[in-house]
C-alpha cells in the first residue's frame, strides 16, 4: 500500500465579501478549488502574477488566514480551523519582511522562546537549551539570544525568522517571498542553509517566489497560479522546459528579460 503524501490539499477556496454601493455586496474569489500534494522532503513552489492567490494560499496553509472551504491534511490528519497548537507544530511560516514580523522590543531569545512557552511542556532550562541549539542550527551564535532585532543585519534577521519557524520541529515550512528583501549574496546563503536543513531534517517546503531562477534551483514541483486557480503544475524542470499555458510562458519570458537587464547580472557579465 502506497503511503499518503505528507501534505494533501483538497478543494481549497477563499472568498472575500465587499460592499459595492449602498445595499449590494460583491463576493471576490481569492482561491478557487485549489488541490495539490507534497511529499516528505520535497519542495513545491507557488508562482504567479500579483493577485494570483499564491500568498493567500500560503497563509491558509500556515493557519494565518482561514479558508472558506476545502481541506488540508498533514500525515493524514485534518488541520482544524482555529486549532493553532495543532497547526503550528506541523506547519510553520517565514514571512517576507523580518523587520515587521520580529518584535523590536523583545530580545531574540524571548522571540524564539515564546512558541515553546505556548506549545510545549519544556522547563525554562530546557527552553533555553532549545533556543541555543536552534540558533546554532541556523548559523547564529548563542550570544544572539541577548540581542534585539535592530542590532543585527538583514540576513541575520531572516535567520532568526527561520529559527522561530524551526523551534517547534515542524514537518513543513511555508516561505512567503522570504528571500526578496535580501541582496544576492545573503539570498544565496539563506537558500543554501534551507537546502542543508532539508537534507538533515527531512523538511518539506512550500515557497512563494517571483525569482524563477531560485524556484528552479530549490523546488521539485511548481504550481502556476492565475486568478486564484491552478493553471499548470508538474515537476519544475518539465514545466519550465515545456510550458503548456500562455501565462506560464509569459512569466518565464518576463523573468528572463528582467534577469538579463539586472545590474548584478550586467556586472557579472562584464
Short mmCIF file of C-alpha atoms in Angstrom, two decimals:
data_model
loop_
_atom_site.label_atom_id
_atom_site.label_comp_id
_atom_site.label_asym_id
_atom_site.label_seq_id
_atom_site.Cartn_x
_atom_site.Cartn_y
_atom_site.Cartn_z
CA UNK A 1 0.00 0.00 0.00
CA UNK A 2 1.44 3.37 -1.07
CA UNK A 3 1.76 5.79 1.87
CA UNK A 4 -0.23 9.04 1.66
CA UNK A 5 1.65 12.25 0.83
CA UNK A 6 2.83 14.33 3.79
CA UNK A 7 0.61 17.29 2.77
CA UNK A 8 -2.71 16.93 0.97
CA UNK A 9 -4.70 19.99 -0.07
CA UNK A 10 -8.15 19.37 -1.49
CA UNK A 11 -10.61 21.91 -2.91
CA UNK A 12 -9.21 24.88 -1.01
CA UNK A 13 -11.18 28.08 -1.66
CA UNK A 14 -11.16 31.57 -0.18
CA UNK A 15 -13.76 34.28 -0.86
CA UNK A 16 -13.93 37.85 0.36
CA UNK A 17 -17.12 39.88 0.52
CA UNK A 18 -17.02 43.64 -0.03
CA UNK A 19 -19.64 46.33 -0.21
CA UNK A 20 -20.49 47.76 -3.65
CA UNK A 21 -22.90 50.63 -3.43
CA UNK A 22 -25.41 51.18 -0.63
CA UNK A 23 -27.14 47.78 -0.45
CA UNK A 24 -25.07 45.44 -2.65
CA UNK A 25 -22.22 43.16 -1.63
CA UNK A 26 -19.80 41.60 -4.11
CA UNK A 27 -18.05 38.29 -3.46
CA UNK A 28 -14.49 38.04 -4.75
CA UNK A 29 -12.72 34.67 -5.01
CA UNK A 30 -9.06 34.78 -4.00
CA UNK A 31 -8.72 30.98 -4.29
CA UNK A 32 -10.88 28.68 -6.36
CA UNK A 33 -10.78 24.93 -5.51
CA UNK A 34 -7.00 24.50 -5.28
CA UNK A 35 -5.75 20.93 -4.81
CA UNK A 36 -2.22 19.51 -4.66
CA UNK A 37 0.02 17.21 -2.61
CA UNK A 38 3.54 17.39 -1.21
CA UNK A 39 5.82 14.51 -0.20
CA UNK A 40 8.16 14.45 2.78
CA UNK A 41 11.49 16.11 1.97
CA UNK A 42 10.05 17.77 -1.14
CA UNK A 43 9.79 21.44 -2.15
CA UNK A 44 6.89 22.91 -4.09
CA UNK A 45 6.91 26.48 -5.42
CA UNK A 46 3.85 28.71 -5.85
CA UNK A 47 4.33 31.06 -8.79
CA UNK A 48 2.05 33.63 -10.36
CA UNK A 49 1.39 37.28 -11.06
CA UNK A 50 0.35 39.71 -8.33
CA UNK A 51 -3.17 38.83 -7.21
CA UNK A 52 -2.93 35.23 -8.41
CA UNK A 53 -3.70 33.89 -4.92
CA UNK A 54 -0.31 32.38 -4.12
CA UNK A 55 0.26 34.37 -0.91
CA UNK A 56 -3.34 33.74 0.19
CA UNK A 57 -2.74 30.01 -0.28
CA UNK A 58 0.50 30.17 1.72
CA UNK A 59 -1.22 31.99 4.61
CA UNK A 60 -4.08 29.48 4.68
CA UNK A 61 -1.61 26.59 4.82
CA UNK A 62 0.13 28.18 7.81
CA UNK A 63 -3.16 29.00 9.55
CA UNK A 64 -2.69 32.77 9.29
CA UNK A 65 -5.86 33.06 7.17
CA UNK A 66 -8.91 30.78 7.28
CA UNK A 67 -10.19 29.08 4.14
CA UNK A 68 -13.81 29.47 3.07
CA UNK A 69 -13.94 25.78 2.12
CA UNK A 70 -11.69 22.83 1.44
CA UNK A 71 -9.45 20.56 3.47
CA UNK A 72 -5.80 20.37 4.49
CA UNK A 73 -4.26 17.14 5.79
CA UNK A 74 -0.78 16.56 7.20
CA UNK A 75 0.19 12.91 7.62
CA UNK A 76 -3.47 12.09 7.07
CA UNK A 77 -4.52 14.36 9.96
CA UNK A 78 -7.11 17.03 9.10
CA UNK A 79 -5.97 20.53 10.06
CA UNK A 80 -8.83 22.03 12.08
CA UNK A 81 -9.53 25.73 11.53
CA UNK A 82 -8.65 27.72 14.63
CA UNK A 83 -6.60 24.93 16.24
CA UNK A 84 -3.35 26.88 16.38
CA UNK A 85 -1.46 24.40 18.55
CA UNK A 86 -2.19 21.54 16.15
CA UNK A 87 -1.19 23.57 13.09
CA UNK A 88 1.95 25.26 14.37
CA UNK A 89 3.58 22.00 15.45
CA UNK A 90 3.30 20.70 11.88
CA UNK A 91 3.42 23.78 9.62
CA UNK A 92 5.36 26.98 10.33
CA UNK A 93 5.76 30.13 8.26
CA UNK A 94 8.61 32.50 7.36
CA UNK A 95 7.21 35.91 6.44
CA UNK A 96 8.52 38.23 3.75
CA UNK A 97 9.85 41.04 5.94
CA UNK A 98 11.55 40.15 9.24
CA UNK A 99 11.57 43.84 10.17
CA UNK A 100 7.79 43.71 10.61
CA UNK A 101 7.48 40.10 11.81
CA UNK A 102 10.06 40.30 14.63
CA UNK A 103 9.02 42.33 17.68
CA UNK A 104 11.70 45.05 18.10
CA UNK A 105 11.00 45.37 21.84
CA UNK A 106 11.90 41.74 22.60
CA UNK A 107 15.32 40.12 22.72
CA UNK A 108 15.83 37.37 20.15
CA UNK A 109 15.91 34.72 22.88
CA UNK A 110 12.45 35.76 24.05
CA UNK A 111 11.14 35.80 20.48
CA UNK A 112 12.28 32.21 20.00
CA UNK A 113 11.14 31.06 23.42
CA UNK A 114 7.56 32.32 23.02
CA UNK A 115 6.35 29.41 20.81
CA UNK A 116 7.90 26.94 23.29
CA UNK A 117 6.09 28.55 26.23
CA UNK A 118 2.77 28.37 24.38
CA UNK A 119 3.11 24.96 22.74
CA UNK A 120 5.42 22.76 24.82
CA UNK A 121 5.90 21.49 28.35
CA UNK A 122 9.63 22.16 28.44
CA UNK A 123 11.15 23.58 31.60
CA UNK A 124 12.81 27.04 31.49
CA UNK A 125 16.25 25.39 31.31
CA UNK A 126 15.13 23.06 28.52
CA UNK A 127 13.68 26.02 26.62
CA UNK A 128 16.99 27.88 26.97
CA UNK A 129 18.92 24.94 25.55
CA UNK A 130 16.41 24.57 22.71
CA UNK A 131 16.79 28.25 21.79
CA UNK A 132 20.59 27.99 21.76
CA UNK A 133 20.55 24.77 19.71
CA UNK A 134 18.19 26.33 17.16
CA UNK A 135 20.29 29.50 16.87
CA UNK A 136 23.32 27.33 16.12
CA UNK A 137 21.30 25.31 13.60
CA UNK A 138 20.66 28.45 11.51
CA UNK A 139 24.26 29.69 11.73
CA UNK A 140 23.92 32.16 14.62
CA UNK A 141 25.70 32.29 17.98
CA UNK A 142 24.20 31.64 21.43
CA UNK A 143 25.01 35.30 22.25
CA UNK A 144 22.49 36.42 19.63
CA UNK A 145 19.74 35.42 22.09
CA UNK A 146 20.61 38.59 24.04
CA UNK A 147 20.37 40.90 21.00
CA UNK A 148 17.37 42.91 19.85
CA UNK A 149 16.36 42.52 16.18
CA UNK A 150 17.51 46.05 15.30
CA UNK A 151 21.04 45.16 16.42
CA UNK A 152 21.62 42.56 13.68
CA UNK A 153 21.82 42.56 9.87
CA UNK A 154 19.00 41.80 7.44
CA UNK A 155 20.45 38.36 6.70
CA UNK A 156 20.74 37.57 10.41
CA UNK A 157 17.13 38.70 10.95
CA UNK A 158 15.97 36.23 8.33
CA UNK A 159 17.97 33.53 10.10
CA UNK A 160 16.14 34.44 13.32
CA UNK A 161 12.83 34.20 11.44
CA UNK A 162 13.90 30.76 10.21
CA UNK A 163 14.89 29.75 13.75
CA UNK A 164 11.46 30.78 15.01
CA UNK A 165 9.86 28.63 12.30
CA UNK A 166 12.06 25.65 13.26
CA UNK A 167 11.79 25.94 17.05
CA UNK A 168 8.78 23.57 17.31
CA UNK A 169 10.33 20.98 14.94
CA UNK A 170 7.60 21.22 12.26
CA UNK A 171 7.28 18.94 9.23
CA UNK A 172 6.58 21.73 6.71
CA UNK A 173 7.96 25.27 6.33
CA UNK A 174 5.99 27.82 4.30
CA UNK A 175 8.12 30.72 3.00
CA UNK A 176 6.16 33.66 1.59
CA UNK A 177 8.60 35.73 -0.50
CA UNK A 178 11.11 35.22 2.32
CA UNK A 179 14.11 35.98 0.09
CA UNK A 180 13.02 39.10 -1.79
CA UNK A 181 14.27 41.59 0.83
CA UNK A 182 17.81 40.12 0.77
CA UNK A 183 20.65 41.01 -1.56
CA UNK A 184 22.02 38.35 -3.89
CA UNK A 185 24.79 37.18 -1.56
CA UNK A 186 22.56 36.91 1.52
CA UNK A 187 19.84 35.20 -0.52
CA UNK A 188 22.29 32.53 -1.67
CA UNK A 189 23.40 31.91 1.93
CA UNK A 190 19.82 31.50 3.19
CA UNK A 191 18.83 29.24 0.29
CA UNK A 192 21.88 27.01 0.86
CA UNK A 193 21.01 26.88 4.57
CA UNK A 194 17.44 25.84 3.77
CA UNK A 195 18.65 23.08 1.45
CA UNK A 196 21.08 21.84 4.11
CA UNK A 197 18.34 21.80 6.77
CA UNK A 198 16.01 20.00 4.37
CA UNK A 199 18.60 17.28 3.83
CA UNK A 200 19.44 16.93 7.53
CA UNK A 201 15.92 17.21 8.98
CA UNK A 202 13.75 15.87 6.14
CA UNK A 203 11.79 19.12 5.96
CA UNK A 204 9.26 19.88 3.24
CA UNK A 205 8.97 23.42 1.87
CA UNK A 206 6.21 25.43 0.25
CA UNK A 207 7.81 28.56 -1.20
CA UNK A 208 6.19 31.61 -2.74
CA UNK A 209 8.70 33.32 -5.04
CA UNK A 210 8.85 35.51 -8.12
CA UNK A 211 12.51 34.71 -8.75
CA UNK A 212 12.19 31.82 -11.18
CA UNK A 213 15.91 31.13 -11.00
CA UNK A 214 15.52 30.47 -7.29
CA UNK A 215 12.38 28.41 -7.94
CA UNK A 216 14.24 26.30 -10.47
CA UNK A 217 17.15 25.82 -8.07
CA UNK A 218 15.09 24.93 -4.98
CA UNK A 219 11.83 23.29 -5.98
CA UNK A 220 10.94 19.77 -7.08
CA UNK A 221 7.46 20.77 -8.26
CA UNK A 222 5.90 24.05 -9.29
CA UNK A 223 2.32 25.33 -9.24
CA UNK A 224 1.46 28.15 -11.63
CA UNK A 225 -1.49 30.22 -10.37
CA UNK A 226 -3.72 32.74 -12.14
CA UNK A 227 -6.76 34.49 -10.69
CA UNK A 228 -6.98 32.08 -7.78
CA UNK A 229 -6.77 28.91 -9.85
CA UNK A 230 -4.03 26.37 -10.57
CA UNK A 231 -3.46 26.65 -14.32
CA UNK A 232 -0.37 24.44 -14.61
CA UNK A 233 1.56 22.14 -12.31
CA UNK A 234 4.23 19.47 -12.54
CA UNK A 235 7.93 18.77 -11.99
CA UNK A 236 9.79 22.09 -12.10
CA UNK A 237 12.14 21.24 -14.97
CA UNK A 238 9.30 19.83 -17.07
CA UNK A 239 7.13 22.92 -16.60
CA UNK A 240 9.98 25.36 -17.29
CA UNK A 241 11.35 23.44 -20.27
CA UNK A 242 7.99 22.92 -21.99
CA UNK A 243 5.33 25.26 -20.53
CA UNK A 244 1.81 24.37 -21.66
CA UNK A 245 -0.03 27.56 -20.70
CA UNK A 246 0.36 31.09 -22.05
CA UNK A 247 0.58 32.56 -18.53
CA UNK A 248 3.49 30.23 -17.73
CA UNK A 249 5.32 31.24 -20.91
CA UNK A 250 4.70 34.91 -20.10
CA UNK A 251 6.10 34.57 -16.56
CA UNK A 252 9.23 32.81 -17.86
CA UNK A 253 9.79 35.41 -20.58
CA UNK A 254 9.31 38.26 -18.10
CA UNK A 255 11.80 36.74 -15.68
CA UNK A 256 14.40 36.14 -18.41
CA UNK A 257 14.04 39.77 -19.57
CA UNK A 258 14.45 41.13 -16.02
CA UNK A 259 17.42 38.83 -15.37
CA UNK A 260 19.26 39.96 -18.49
CA UNK A 261 18.82 43.61 -17.50
CA UNK A 262 19.50 43.25 -13.76
CA UNK A 263 22.51 45.36 -12.60
CA UNK A 264 24.20 42.43 -10.84
CA UNK A 265 23.88 40.31 -14.00
CA UNK A 266 25.41 43.05 -16.13
CA UNK A 267 28.31 43.40 -13.69
CA UNK A 268 28.83 39.63 -13.69
CA UNK A 269 28.71 39.57 -17.49
CA UNK A 270 31.28 42.37 -17.72
#
